[in-house]
CSV table of C-alpha atoms in Angstrom, one decimal:
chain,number,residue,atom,x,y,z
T,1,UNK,CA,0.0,0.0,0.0
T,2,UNK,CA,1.3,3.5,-0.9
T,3,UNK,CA,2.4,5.9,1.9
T,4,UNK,CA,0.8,9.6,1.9
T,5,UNK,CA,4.3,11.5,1.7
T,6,UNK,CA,5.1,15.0,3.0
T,7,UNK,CA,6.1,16.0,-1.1
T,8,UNK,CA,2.6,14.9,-2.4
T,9,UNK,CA,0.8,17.2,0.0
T,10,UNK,CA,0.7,20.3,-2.1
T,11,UNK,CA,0.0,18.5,-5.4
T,12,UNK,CA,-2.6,16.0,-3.8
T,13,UNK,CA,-4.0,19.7,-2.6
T,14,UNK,CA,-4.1,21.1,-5.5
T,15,UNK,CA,-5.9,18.5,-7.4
T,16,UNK,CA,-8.3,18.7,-5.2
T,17,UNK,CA,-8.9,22.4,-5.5
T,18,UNK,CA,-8.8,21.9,-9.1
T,19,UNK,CA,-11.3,19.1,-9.1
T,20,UNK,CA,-13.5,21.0,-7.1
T,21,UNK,CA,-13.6,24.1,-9.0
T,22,UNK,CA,-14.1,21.8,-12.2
T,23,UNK,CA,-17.0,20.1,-11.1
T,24,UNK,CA,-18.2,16.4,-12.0
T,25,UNK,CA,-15.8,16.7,-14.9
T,26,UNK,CA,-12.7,14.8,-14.7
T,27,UNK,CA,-9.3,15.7,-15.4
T,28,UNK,CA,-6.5,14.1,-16.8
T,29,UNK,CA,-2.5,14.4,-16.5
T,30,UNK,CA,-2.4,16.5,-19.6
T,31,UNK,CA,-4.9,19.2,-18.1
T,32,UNK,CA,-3.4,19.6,-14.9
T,33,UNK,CA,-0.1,19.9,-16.5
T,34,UNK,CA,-1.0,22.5,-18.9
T,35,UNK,CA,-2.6,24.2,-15.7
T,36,UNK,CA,0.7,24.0,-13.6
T,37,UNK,CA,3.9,23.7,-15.6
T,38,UNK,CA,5.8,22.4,-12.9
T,39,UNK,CA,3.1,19.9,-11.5
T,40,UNK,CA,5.3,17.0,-12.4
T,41,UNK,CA,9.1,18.5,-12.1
T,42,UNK,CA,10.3,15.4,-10.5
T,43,UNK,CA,11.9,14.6,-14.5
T,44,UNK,CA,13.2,16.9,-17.2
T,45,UNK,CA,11.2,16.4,-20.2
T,46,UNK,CA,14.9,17.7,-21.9
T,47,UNK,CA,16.9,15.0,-21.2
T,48,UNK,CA,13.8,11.8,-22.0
T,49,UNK,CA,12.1,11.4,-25.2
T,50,UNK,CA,8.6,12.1,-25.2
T,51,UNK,CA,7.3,9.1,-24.6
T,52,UNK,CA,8.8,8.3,-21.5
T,53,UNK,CA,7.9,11.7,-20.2
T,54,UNK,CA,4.5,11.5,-20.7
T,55,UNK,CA,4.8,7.7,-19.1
T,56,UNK,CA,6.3,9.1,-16.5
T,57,UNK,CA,3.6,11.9,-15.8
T,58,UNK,CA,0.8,9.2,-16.4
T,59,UNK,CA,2.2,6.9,-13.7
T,60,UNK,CA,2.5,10.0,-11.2
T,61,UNK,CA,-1.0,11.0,-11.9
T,62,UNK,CA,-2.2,7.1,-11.4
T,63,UNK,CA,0.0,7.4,-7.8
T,64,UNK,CA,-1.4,10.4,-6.7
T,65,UNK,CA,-5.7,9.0,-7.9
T,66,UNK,CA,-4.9,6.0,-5.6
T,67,UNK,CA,-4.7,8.3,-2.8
T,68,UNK,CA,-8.2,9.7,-3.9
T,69,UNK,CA,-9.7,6.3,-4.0
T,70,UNK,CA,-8.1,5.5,-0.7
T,71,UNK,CA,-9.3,8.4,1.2
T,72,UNK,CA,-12.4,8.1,-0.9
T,73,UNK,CA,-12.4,12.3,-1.8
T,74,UNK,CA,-12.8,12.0,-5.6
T,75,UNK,CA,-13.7,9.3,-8.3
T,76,UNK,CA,-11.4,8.0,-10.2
T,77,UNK,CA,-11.9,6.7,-13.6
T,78,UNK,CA,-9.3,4.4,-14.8
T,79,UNK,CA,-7.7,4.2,-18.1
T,80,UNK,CA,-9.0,2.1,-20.5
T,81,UNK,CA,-6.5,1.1,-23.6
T,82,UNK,CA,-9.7,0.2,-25.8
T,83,UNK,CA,-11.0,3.4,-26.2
T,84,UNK,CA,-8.1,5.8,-25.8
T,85,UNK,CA,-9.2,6.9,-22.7
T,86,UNK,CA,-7.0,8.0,-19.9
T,87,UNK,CA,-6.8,8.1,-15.9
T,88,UNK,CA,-9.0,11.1,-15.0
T,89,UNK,CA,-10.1,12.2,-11.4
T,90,UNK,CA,-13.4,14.5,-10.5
T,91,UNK,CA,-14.8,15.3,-7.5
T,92,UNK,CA,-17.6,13.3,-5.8
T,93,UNK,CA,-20.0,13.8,-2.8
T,94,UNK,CA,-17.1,14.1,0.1
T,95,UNK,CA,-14.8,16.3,-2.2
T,96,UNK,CA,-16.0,19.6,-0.9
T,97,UNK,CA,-15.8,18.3,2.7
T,98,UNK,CA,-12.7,16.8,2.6
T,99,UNK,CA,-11.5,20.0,1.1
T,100,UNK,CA,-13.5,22.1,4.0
T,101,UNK,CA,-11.5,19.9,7.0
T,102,UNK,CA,-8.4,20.8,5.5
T,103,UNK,CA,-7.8,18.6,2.6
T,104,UNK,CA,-4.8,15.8,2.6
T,105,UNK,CA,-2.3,18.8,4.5
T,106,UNK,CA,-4.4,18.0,7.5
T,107,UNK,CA,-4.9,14.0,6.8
T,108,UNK,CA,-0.7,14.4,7.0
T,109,UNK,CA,-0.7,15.3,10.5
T,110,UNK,CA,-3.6,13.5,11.6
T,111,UNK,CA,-2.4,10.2,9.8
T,112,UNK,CA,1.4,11.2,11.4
T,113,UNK,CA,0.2,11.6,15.2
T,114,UNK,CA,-1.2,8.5,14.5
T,115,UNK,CA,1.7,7.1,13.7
T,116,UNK,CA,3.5,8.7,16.6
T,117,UNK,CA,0.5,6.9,18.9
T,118,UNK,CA,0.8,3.8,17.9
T,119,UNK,CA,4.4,4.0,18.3
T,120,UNK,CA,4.1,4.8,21.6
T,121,UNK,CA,1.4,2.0,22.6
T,122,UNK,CA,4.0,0.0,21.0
T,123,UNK,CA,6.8,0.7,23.4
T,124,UNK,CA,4.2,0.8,26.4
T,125,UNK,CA,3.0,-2.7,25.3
T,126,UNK,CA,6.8,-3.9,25.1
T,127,UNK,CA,7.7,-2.3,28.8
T,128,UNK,CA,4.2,-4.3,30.3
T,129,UNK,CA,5.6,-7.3,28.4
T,130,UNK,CA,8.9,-7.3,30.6
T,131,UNK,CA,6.9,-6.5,33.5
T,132,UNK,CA,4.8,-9.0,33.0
T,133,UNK,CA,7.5,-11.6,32.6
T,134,UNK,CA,9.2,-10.7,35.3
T,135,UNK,CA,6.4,-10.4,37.9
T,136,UNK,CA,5.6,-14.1,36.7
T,137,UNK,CA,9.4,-15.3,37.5
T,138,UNK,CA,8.9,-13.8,40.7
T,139,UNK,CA,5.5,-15.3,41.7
T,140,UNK,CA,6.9,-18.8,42.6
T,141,UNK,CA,9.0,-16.6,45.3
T,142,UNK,CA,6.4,-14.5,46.6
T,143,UNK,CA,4.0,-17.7,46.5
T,144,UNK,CA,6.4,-19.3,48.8
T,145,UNK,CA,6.7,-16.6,51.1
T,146,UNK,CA,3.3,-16.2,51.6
T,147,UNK,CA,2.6,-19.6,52.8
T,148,UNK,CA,5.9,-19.5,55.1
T,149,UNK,CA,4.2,-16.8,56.6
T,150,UNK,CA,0.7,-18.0,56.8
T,151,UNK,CA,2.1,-21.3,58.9
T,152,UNK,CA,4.1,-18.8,60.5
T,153,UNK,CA,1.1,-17.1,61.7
T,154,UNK,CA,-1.4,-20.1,62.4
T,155,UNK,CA,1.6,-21.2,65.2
T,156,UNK,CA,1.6,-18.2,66.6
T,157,UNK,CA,-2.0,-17.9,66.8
T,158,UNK,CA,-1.9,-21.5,67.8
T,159,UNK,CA,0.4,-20.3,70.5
T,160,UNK,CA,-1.6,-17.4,71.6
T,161,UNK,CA,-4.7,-19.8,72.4
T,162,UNK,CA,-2.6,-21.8,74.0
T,163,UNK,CA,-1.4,-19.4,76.7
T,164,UNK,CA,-5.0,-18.1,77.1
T,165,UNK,CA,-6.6,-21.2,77.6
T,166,UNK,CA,-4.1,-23.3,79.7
T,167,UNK,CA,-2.8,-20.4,81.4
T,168,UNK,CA,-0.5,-21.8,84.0
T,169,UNK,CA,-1.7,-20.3,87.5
């Protein structure tokens, strides 16, 4: 499964604004690149031939609509090599409100607390492991110990009534 990263942030924001303001009409890699030049600067387009370029951008685009689908903020319509058609990506019913709790810049540091929680549970969980383990070594000790001082106690007691009862006088 693919990782939200701190780099796709602003692009997987700005699809989003972009598929919002475009309505039910989806976009492919070709629009949003003619919209922002440098949308997909990871590769020089001077130093591929075209076709790998535009792979490349296609494959970035189809990374970036997986986090749509997972999230579920936008459709996704995949590409079909039958009829020419490509990946495109339009807004659906949780778009705007997605968008209105602060779109994936806030899913980031929600999903990266999270992360930081369950690391900690994970550490706690190790630390009562140990305790655990230990406090179950020791129990045959303590076990012992408690009954040595139980039949320490019934003597006593045993002793006690003993000296009450047959007091010497």
């Amino acid at each position: 499964m693919i990782e939200l990263q701190k780099e796709d942030i602003d692009k997987l924001d700005l699809l989003l604004e972009v598929i919002s303001e475009n309505g039910f009409f989806g976009l492919n890699w070709k629009h949003i690149e003619e919209k922002e030049t440098d949308f997909f600067n990871k590769v020089n387009p001077k130093n591929l031939i075209d076709a790998r370029y535009s792979d490349h951008n296609a494959r970035e685009y189809e990374r970036l609509a997986s986090f749509f689908i997972k999230y579920n903020c936008g459709n996704v319509q995949k590409a079909t090599a039958f009829t020419g058609e490509e990946l495109t990506i339009s807004k659906n019913k949780n778009s705007l409100q997605f968008k209105k709790q602060g779109g994936f810049k806030n899913l980031y540091t929600d999903l990266k607390e999270e992360k930081k929680r369950k690391n900690i549970e994970f550490k706690k969980s190790k630390v009562d492991l140990k305790l655990a383990n230990k406090m179950l070594e020791e129990f045959p000790k303590t076990k012992l110990f408690s009954r040595v001082g139980a039949f320490i106690g019934i003597i006593l007691l045993l002793k006690e009534l003993y000296i009450l009862i047959w007091k010497p006088q």
